[in-house]
Short mmCIF file of N, CA and C in Angstrom, two decimals:
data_model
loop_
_atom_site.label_atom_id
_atom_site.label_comp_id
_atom_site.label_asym_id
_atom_site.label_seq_id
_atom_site.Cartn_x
_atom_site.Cartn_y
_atom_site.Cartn_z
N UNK A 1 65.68 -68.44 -35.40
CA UNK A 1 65.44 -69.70 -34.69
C UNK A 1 65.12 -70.83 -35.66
N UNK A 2 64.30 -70.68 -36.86
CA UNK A 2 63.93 -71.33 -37.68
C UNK A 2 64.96 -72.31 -38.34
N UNK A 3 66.47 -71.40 -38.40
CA UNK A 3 67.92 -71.81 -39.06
C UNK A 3 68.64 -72.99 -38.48
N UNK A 4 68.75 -72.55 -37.03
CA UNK A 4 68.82 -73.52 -35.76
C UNK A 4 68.11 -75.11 -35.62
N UNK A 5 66.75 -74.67 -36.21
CA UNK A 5 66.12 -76.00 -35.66
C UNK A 5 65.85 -76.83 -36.88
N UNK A 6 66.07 -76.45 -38.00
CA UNK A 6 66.18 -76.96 -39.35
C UNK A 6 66.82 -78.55 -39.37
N UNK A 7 68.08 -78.69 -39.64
CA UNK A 7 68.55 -79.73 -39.92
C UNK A 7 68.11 -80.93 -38.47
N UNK A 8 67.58 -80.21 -37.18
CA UNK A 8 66.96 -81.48 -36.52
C UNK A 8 65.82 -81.83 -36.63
N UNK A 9 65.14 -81.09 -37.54
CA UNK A 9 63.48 -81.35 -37.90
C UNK A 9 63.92 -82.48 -39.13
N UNK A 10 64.82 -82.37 -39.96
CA UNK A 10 65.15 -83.14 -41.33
C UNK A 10 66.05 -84.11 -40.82
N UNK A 11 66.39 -84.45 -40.02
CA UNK A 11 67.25 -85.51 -39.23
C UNK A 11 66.00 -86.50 -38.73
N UNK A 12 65.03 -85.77 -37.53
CA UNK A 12 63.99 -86.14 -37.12
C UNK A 12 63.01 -87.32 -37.88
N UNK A 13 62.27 -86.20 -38.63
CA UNK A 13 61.79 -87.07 -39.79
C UNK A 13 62.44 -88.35 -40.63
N UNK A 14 63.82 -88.04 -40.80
CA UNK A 14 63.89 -89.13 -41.81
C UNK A 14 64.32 -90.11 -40.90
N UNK A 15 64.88 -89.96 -39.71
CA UNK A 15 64.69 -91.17 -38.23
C UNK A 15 63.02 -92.07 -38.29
N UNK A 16 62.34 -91.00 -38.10
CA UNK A 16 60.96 -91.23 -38.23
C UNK A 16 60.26 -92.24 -39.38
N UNK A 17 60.84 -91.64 -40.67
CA UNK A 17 60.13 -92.58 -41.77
C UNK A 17 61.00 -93.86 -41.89
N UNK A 18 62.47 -93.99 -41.54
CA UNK A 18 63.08 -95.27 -41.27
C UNK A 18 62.33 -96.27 -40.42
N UNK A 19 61.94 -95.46 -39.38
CA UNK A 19 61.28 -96.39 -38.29
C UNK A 19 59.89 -97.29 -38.62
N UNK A 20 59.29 -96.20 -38.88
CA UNK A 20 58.10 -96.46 -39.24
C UNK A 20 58.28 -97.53 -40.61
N UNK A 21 59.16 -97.40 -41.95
CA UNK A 21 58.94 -97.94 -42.66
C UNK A 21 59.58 -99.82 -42.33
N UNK A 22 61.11 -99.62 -41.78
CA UNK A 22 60.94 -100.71 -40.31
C UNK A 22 60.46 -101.61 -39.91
N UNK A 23 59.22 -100.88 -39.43
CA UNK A 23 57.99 -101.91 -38.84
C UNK A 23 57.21 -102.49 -39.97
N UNK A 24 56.86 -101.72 -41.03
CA UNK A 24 55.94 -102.31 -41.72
C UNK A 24 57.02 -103.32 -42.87
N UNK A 25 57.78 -103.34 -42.88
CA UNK A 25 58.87 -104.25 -43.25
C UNK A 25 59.50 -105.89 -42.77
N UNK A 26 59.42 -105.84 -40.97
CA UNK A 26 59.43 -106.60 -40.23
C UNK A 26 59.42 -107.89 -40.52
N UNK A 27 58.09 -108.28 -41.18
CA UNK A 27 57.89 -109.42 -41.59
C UNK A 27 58.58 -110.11 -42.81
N UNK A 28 59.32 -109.04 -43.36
CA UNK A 28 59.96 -109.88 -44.87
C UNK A 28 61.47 -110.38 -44.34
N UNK A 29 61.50 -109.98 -42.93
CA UNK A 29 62.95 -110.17 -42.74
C UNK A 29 63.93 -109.15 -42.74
N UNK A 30 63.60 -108.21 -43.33
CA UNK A 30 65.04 -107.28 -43.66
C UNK A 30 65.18 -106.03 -42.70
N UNK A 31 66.59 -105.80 -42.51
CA UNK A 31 66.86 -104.60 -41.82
C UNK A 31 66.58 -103.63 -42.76
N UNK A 32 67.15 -101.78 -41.97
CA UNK A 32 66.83 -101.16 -43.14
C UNK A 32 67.68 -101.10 -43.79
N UNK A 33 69.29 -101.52 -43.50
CA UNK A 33 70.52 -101.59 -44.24
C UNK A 33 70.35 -102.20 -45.36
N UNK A 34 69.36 -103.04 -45.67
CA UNK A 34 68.91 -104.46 -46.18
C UNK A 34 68.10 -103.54 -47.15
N UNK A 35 67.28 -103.03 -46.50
CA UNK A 35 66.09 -102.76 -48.05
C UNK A 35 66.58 -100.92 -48.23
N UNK A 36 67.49 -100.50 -47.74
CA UNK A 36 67.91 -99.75 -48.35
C UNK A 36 68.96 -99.66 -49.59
N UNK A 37 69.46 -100.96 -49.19
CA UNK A 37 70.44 -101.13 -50.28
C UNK A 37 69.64 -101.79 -51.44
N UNK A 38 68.40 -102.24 -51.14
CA UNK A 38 67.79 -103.02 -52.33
C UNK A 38 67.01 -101.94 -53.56
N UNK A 39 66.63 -100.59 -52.34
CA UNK A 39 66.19 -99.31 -53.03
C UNK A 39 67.48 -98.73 -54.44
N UNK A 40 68.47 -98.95 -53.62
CA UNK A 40 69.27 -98.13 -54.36
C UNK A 40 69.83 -99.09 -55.95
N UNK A 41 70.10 -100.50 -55.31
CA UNK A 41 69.82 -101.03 -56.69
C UNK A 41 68.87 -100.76 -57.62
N UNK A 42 67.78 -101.08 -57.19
CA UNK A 42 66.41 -101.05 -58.08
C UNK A 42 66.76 -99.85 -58.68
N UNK A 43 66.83 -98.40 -58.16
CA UNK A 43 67.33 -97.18 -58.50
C UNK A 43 68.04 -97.07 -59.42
N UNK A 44 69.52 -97.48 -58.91
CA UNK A 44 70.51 -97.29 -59.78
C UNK A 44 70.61 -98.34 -60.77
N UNK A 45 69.78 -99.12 -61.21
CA UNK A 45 69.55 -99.83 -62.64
C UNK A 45 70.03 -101.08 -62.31
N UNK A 46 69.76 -101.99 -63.53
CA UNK A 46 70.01 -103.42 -63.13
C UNK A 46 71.67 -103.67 -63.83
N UNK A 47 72.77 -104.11 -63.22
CA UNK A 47 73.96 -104.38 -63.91
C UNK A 47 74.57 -103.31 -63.28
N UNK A 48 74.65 -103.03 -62.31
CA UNK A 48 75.75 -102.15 -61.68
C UNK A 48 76.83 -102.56 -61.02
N UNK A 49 78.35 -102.32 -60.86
CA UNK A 49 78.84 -102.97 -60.21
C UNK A 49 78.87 -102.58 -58.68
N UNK A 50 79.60 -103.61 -57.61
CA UNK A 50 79.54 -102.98 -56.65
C UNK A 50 79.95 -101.52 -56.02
N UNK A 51 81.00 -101.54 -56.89
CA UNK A 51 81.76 -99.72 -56.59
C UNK A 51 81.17 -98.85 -57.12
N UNK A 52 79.64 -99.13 -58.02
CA UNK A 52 78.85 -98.40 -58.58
C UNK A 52 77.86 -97.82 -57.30
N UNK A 53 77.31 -98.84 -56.76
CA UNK A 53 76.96 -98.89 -55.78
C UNK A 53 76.72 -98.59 -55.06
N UNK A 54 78.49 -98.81 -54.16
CA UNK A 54 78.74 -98.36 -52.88
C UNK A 54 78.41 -96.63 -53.22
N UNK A 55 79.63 -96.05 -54.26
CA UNK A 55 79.40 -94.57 -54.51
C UNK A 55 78.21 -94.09 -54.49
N UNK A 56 76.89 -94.87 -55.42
CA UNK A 56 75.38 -94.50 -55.12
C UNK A 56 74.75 -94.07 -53.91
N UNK A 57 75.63 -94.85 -52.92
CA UNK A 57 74.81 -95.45 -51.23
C UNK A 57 75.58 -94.68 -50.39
N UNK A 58 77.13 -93.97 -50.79
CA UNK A 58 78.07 -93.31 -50.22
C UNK A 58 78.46 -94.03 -49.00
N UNK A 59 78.88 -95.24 -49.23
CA UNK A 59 79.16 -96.16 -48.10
C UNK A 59 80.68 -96.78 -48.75
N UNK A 60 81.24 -97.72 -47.46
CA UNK A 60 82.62 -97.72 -48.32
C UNK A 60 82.56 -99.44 -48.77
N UNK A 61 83.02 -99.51 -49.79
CA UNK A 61 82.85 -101.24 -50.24
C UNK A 61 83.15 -102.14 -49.07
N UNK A 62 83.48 -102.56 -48.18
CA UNK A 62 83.83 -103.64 -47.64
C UNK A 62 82.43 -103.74 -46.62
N UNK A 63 81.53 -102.60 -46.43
CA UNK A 63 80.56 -102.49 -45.49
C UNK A 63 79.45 -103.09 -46.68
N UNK A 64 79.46 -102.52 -48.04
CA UNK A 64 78.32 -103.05 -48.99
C UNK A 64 78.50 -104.67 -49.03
N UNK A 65 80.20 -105.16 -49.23
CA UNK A 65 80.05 -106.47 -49.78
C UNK A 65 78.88 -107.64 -48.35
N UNK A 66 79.34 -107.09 -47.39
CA UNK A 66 78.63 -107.62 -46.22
C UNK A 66 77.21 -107.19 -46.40
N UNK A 67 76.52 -106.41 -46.57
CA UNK A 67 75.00 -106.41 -46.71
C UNK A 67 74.68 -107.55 -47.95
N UNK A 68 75.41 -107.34 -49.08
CA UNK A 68 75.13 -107.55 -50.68
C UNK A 68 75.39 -109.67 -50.23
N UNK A 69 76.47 -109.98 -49.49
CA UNK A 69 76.57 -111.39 -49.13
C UNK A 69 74.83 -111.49 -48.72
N UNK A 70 74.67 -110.68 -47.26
CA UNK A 70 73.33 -111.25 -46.92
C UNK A 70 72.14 -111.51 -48.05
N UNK A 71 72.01 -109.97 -48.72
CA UNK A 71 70.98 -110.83 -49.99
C UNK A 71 70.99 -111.68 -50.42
N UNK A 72 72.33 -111.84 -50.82
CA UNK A 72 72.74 -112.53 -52.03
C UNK A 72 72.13 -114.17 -50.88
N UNK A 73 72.11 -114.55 -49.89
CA UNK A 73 71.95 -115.25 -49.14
C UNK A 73 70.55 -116.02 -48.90
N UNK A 74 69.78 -114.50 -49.02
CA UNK A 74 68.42 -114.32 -49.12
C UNK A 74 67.66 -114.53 -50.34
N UNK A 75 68.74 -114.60 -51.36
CA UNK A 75 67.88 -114.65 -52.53
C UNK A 75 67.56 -113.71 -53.01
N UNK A 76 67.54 -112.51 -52.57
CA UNK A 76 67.20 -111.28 -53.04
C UNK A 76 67.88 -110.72 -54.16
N UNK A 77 69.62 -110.63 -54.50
CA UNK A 77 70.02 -110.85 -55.14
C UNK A 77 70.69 -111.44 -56.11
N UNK A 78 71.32 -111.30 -57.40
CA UNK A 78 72.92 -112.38 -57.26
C UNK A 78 74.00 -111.30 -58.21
N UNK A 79 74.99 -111.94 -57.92
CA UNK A 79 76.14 -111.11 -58.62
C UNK A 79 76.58 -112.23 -59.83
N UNK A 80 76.65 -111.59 -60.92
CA UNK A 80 77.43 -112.26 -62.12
C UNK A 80 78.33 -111.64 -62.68
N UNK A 81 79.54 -112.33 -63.19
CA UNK A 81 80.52 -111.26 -64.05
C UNK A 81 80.49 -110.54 -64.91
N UNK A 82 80.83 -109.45 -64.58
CA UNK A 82 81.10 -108.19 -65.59
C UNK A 82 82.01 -108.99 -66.47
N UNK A 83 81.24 -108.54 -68.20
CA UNK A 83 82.16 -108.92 -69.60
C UNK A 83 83.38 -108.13 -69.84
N UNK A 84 83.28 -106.88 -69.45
CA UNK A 84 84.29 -105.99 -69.79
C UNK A 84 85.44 -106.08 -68.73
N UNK A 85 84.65 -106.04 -67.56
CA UNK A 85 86.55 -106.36 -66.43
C UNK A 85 85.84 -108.08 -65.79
N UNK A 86 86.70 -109.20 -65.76
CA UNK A 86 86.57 -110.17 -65.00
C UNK A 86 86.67 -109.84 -63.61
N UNK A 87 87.27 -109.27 -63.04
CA UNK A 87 87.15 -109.14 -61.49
C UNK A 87 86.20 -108.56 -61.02
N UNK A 88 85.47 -107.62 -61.93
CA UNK A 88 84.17 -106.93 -61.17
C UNK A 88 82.95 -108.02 -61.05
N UNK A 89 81.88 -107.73 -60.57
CA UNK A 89 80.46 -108.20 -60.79
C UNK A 89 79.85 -107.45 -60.71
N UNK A 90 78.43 -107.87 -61.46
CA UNK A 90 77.68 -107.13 -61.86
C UNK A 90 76.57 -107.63 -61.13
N UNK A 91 75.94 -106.82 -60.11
CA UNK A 91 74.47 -106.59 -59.51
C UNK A 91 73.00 -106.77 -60.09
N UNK A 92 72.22 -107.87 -59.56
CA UNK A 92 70.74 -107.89 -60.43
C UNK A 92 69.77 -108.49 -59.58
N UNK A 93 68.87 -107.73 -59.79
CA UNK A 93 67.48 -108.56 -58.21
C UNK A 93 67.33 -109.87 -58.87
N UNK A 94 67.13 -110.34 -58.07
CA UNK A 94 66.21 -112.31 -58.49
C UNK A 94 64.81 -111.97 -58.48
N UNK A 95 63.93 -112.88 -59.37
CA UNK A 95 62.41 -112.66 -59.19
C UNK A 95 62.23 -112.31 -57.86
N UNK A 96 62.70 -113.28 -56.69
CA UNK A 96 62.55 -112.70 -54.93
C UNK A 96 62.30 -111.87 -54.96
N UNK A 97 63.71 -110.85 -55.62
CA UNK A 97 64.05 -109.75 -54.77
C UNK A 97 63.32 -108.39 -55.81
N UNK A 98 62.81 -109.10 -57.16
CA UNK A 98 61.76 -107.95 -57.52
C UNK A 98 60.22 -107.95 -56.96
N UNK A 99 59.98 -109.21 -56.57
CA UNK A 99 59.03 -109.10 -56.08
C UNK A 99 59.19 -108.55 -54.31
N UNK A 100 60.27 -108.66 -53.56
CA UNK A 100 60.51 -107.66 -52.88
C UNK A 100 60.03 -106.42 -52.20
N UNK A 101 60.99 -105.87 -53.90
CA UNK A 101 60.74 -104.57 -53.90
C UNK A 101 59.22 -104.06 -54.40
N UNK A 102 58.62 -104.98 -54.97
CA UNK A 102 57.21 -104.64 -55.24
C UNK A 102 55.87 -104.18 -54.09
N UNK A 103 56.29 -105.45 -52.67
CA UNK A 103 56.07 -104.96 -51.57
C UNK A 103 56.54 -104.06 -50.89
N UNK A 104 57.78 -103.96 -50.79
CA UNK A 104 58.46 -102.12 -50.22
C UNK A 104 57.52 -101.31 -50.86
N UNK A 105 57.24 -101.40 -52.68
CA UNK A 105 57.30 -99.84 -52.69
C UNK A 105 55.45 -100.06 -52.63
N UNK A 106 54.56 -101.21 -52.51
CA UNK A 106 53.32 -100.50 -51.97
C UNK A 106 53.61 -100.33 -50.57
N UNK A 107 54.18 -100.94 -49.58
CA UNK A 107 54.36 -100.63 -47.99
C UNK A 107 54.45 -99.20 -47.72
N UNK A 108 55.59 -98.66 -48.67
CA UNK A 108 56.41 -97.11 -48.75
C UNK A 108 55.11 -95.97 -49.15
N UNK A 109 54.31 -96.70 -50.19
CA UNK A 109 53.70 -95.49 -50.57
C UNK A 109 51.73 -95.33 -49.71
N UNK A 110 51.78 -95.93 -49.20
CA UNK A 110 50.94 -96.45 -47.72
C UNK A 110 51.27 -95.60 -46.75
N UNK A 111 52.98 -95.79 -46.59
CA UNK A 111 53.51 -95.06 -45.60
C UNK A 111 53.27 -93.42 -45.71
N UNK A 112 54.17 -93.25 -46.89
CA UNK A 112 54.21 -91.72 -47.80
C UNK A 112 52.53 -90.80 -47.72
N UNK A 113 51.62 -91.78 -48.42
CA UNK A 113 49.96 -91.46 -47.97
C UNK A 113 49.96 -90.76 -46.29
N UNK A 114 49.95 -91.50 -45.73
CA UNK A 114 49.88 -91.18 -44.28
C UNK A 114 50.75 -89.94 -43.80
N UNK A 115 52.18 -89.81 -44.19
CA UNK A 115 53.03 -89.19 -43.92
C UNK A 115 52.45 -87.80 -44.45
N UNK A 116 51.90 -87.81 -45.74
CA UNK A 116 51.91 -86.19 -46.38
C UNK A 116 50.36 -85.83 -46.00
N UNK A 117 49.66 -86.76 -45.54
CA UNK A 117 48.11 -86.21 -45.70
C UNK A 117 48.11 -84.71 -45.09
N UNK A 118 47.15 -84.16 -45.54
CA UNK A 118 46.81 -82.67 -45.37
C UNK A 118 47.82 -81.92 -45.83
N UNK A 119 48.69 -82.03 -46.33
CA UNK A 119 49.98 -81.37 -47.58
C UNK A 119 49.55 -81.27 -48.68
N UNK A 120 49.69 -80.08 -49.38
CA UNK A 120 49.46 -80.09 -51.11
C UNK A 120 50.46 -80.25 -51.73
N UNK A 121 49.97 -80.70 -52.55
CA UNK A 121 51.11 -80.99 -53.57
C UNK A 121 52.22 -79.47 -54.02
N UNK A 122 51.32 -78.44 -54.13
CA UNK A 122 51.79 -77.02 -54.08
C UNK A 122 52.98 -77.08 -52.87
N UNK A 123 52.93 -77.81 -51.77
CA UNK A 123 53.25 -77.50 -50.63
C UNK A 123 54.65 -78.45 -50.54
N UNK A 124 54.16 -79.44 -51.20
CA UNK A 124 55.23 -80.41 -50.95
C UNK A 124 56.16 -80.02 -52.31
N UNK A 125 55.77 -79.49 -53.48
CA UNK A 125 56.82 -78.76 -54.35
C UNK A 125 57.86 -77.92 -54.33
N UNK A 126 57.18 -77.11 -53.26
CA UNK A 126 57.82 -75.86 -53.00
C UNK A 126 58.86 -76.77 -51.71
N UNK A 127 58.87 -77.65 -50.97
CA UNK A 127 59.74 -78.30 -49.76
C UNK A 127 60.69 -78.80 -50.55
N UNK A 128 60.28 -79.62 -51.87
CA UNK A 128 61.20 -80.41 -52.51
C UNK A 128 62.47 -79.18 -52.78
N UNK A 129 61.96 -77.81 -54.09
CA UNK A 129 62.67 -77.12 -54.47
C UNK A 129 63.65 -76.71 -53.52
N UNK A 130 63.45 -76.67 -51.99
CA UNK A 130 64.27 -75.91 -50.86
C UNK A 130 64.99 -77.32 -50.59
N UNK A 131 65.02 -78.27 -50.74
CA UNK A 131 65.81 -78.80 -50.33
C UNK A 131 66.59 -79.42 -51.64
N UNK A 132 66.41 -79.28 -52.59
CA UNK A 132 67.03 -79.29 -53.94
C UNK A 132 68.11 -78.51 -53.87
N UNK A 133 67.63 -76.85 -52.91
CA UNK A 133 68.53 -75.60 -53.61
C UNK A 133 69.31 -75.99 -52.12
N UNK A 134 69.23 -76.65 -51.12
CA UNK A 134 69.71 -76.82 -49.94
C UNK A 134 71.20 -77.85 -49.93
N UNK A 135 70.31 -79.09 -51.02
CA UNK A 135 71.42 -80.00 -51.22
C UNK A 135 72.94 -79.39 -52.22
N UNK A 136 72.63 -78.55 -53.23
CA UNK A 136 72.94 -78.00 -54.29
C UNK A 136 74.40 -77.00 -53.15
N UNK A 137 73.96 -76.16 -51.96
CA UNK A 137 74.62 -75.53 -51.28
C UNK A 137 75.17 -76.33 -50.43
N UNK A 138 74.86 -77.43 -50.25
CA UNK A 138 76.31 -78.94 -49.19
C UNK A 138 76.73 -78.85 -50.26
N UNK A 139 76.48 -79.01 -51.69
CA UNK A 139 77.79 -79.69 -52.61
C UNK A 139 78.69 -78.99 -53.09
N UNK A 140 78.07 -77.03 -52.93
CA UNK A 140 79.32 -76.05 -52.97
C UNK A 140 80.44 -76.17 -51.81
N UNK A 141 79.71 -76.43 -50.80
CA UNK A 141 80.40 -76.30 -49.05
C UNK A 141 81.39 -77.46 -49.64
N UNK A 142 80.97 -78.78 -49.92
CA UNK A 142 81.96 -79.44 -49.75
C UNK A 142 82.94 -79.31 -50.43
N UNK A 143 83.07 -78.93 -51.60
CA UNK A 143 83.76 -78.50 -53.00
C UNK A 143 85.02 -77.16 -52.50
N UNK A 144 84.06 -76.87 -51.50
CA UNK A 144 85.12 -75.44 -51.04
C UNK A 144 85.77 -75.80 -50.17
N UNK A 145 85.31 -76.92 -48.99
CA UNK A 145 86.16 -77.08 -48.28
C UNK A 145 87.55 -78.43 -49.13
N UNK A 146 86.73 -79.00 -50.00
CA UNK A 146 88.08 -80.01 -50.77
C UNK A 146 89.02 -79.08 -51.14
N UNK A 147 88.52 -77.80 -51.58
CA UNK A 147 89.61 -77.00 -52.38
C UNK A 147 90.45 -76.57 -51.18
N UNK A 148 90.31 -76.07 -49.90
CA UNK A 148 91.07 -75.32 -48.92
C UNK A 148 92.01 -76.60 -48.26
N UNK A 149 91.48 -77.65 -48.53
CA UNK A 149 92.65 -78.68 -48.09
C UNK A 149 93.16 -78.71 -49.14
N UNK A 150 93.17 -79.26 -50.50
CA UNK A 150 93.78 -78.70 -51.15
C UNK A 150 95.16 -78.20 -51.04
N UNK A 151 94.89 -76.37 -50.99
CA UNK A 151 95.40 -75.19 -50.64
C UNK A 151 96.32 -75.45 -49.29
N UNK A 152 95.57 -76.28 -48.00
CA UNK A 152 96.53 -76.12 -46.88
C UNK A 152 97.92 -77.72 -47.21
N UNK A 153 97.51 -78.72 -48.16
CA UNK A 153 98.35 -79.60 -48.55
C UNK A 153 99.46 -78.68 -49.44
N UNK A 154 99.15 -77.93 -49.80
CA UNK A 154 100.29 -77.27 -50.85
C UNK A 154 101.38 -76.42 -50.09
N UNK A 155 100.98 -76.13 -48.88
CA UNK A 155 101.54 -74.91 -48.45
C UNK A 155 102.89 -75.47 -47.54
#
C-alpha cells in the first residue's frame, strides 16, 4: 500500500509548499512561474542563456521567453548579448531582482523551519537519499523507454 500512495504524498506536498510559499510571496507581486524561474536562475549561475535555462526548468523556450519578458518588465531581470553567439542572450538578476531573491530565500527558509519541525536531520537525510536513489531510477526508466522507441523506429 505504501508503493501506491507514494508519488501522491510527493505530488501532495510539493502542491502544498507551492501554495504556501505563494502566499507568503503575494506581496512582491510574483506568481510561482515568476519566482520559480528566478530560483532557477539564481541556481543555475549568472550568464546563462535562455536554452540554458529552459533545459534547467525542463520547460520549452517559447513558454520561458514569456515569463523572462515579464521580469525583464519587472526589473527583476535583464538579458544582454552573448560575446560568443550574437543571437543568444545572456541572463542576469538586476540589484531588484537580487534583492528579490534575498526575500524568497528568508520567506522559503521560514517556510522550510515550519515545514520540517519535529524531523531530524538523521530523518530528513535518509528522505533525501530515497529520493536521490528514486530520481536516479526515473532517469533509468526514461533512458529505457528512449531506447525502445528507438528500437520500435527502426523496425
Amino acid at each position: 500500500m505504501n508503493q501506491r500512495q507514494f508519488p501522491f504524498s510527493v505530488a501532495r506536498i510539493a502542491r502544498r509548499w507551492r501554495k504556501l510559499l505563494d502566499e507568503r510571496l503575494k506581496d512582491l507581486g510574483v506568481t510561482q512561474a515568476r519566482w520559480s524561474t528566478m530560483v532557477a536562475l539564481h541556481r543555475g549561475g549568472e550568464g546563462v542563456t535562455q536554452r540554458e535555462l529552459a533545459e534547467l526548468m525542463s520547460i520549452e523556450n517559447p513558454t520561458l521567453v514569456r515569463l523572462l519578458d515579464n521580469l525583464e518588465s519587472q526589473q527583476l531581470i535583464e538579458r544582454r548579448p552573448c560575446e560568443q553567439d550574437r543571437r543568444a542572450r545572456r541572463l542576469h538578476l538586476t540589484d531588484h531582482g537580487e534583492s528579490f531573491i534575498k526575500k524568497l530565500d528568508d520567506r522559503a527558509e521560514g517556510l522550510r523551519e515550519q515545514l520540517l519541525s519535529g524531523i531530524s536531520d538523521d530523518e530528513l537525510a535518509t528522505c533525501l537519499d530515497v529520493f536521490e536513489r528514486i530520481l536516479a531510477n526515473a532517469e533509468a526508466a526514461s533512458t529505457d523507454q528512449q531506447d525502445l522507441a528507438a528500437t520500435d523506429e527502426k523496425k
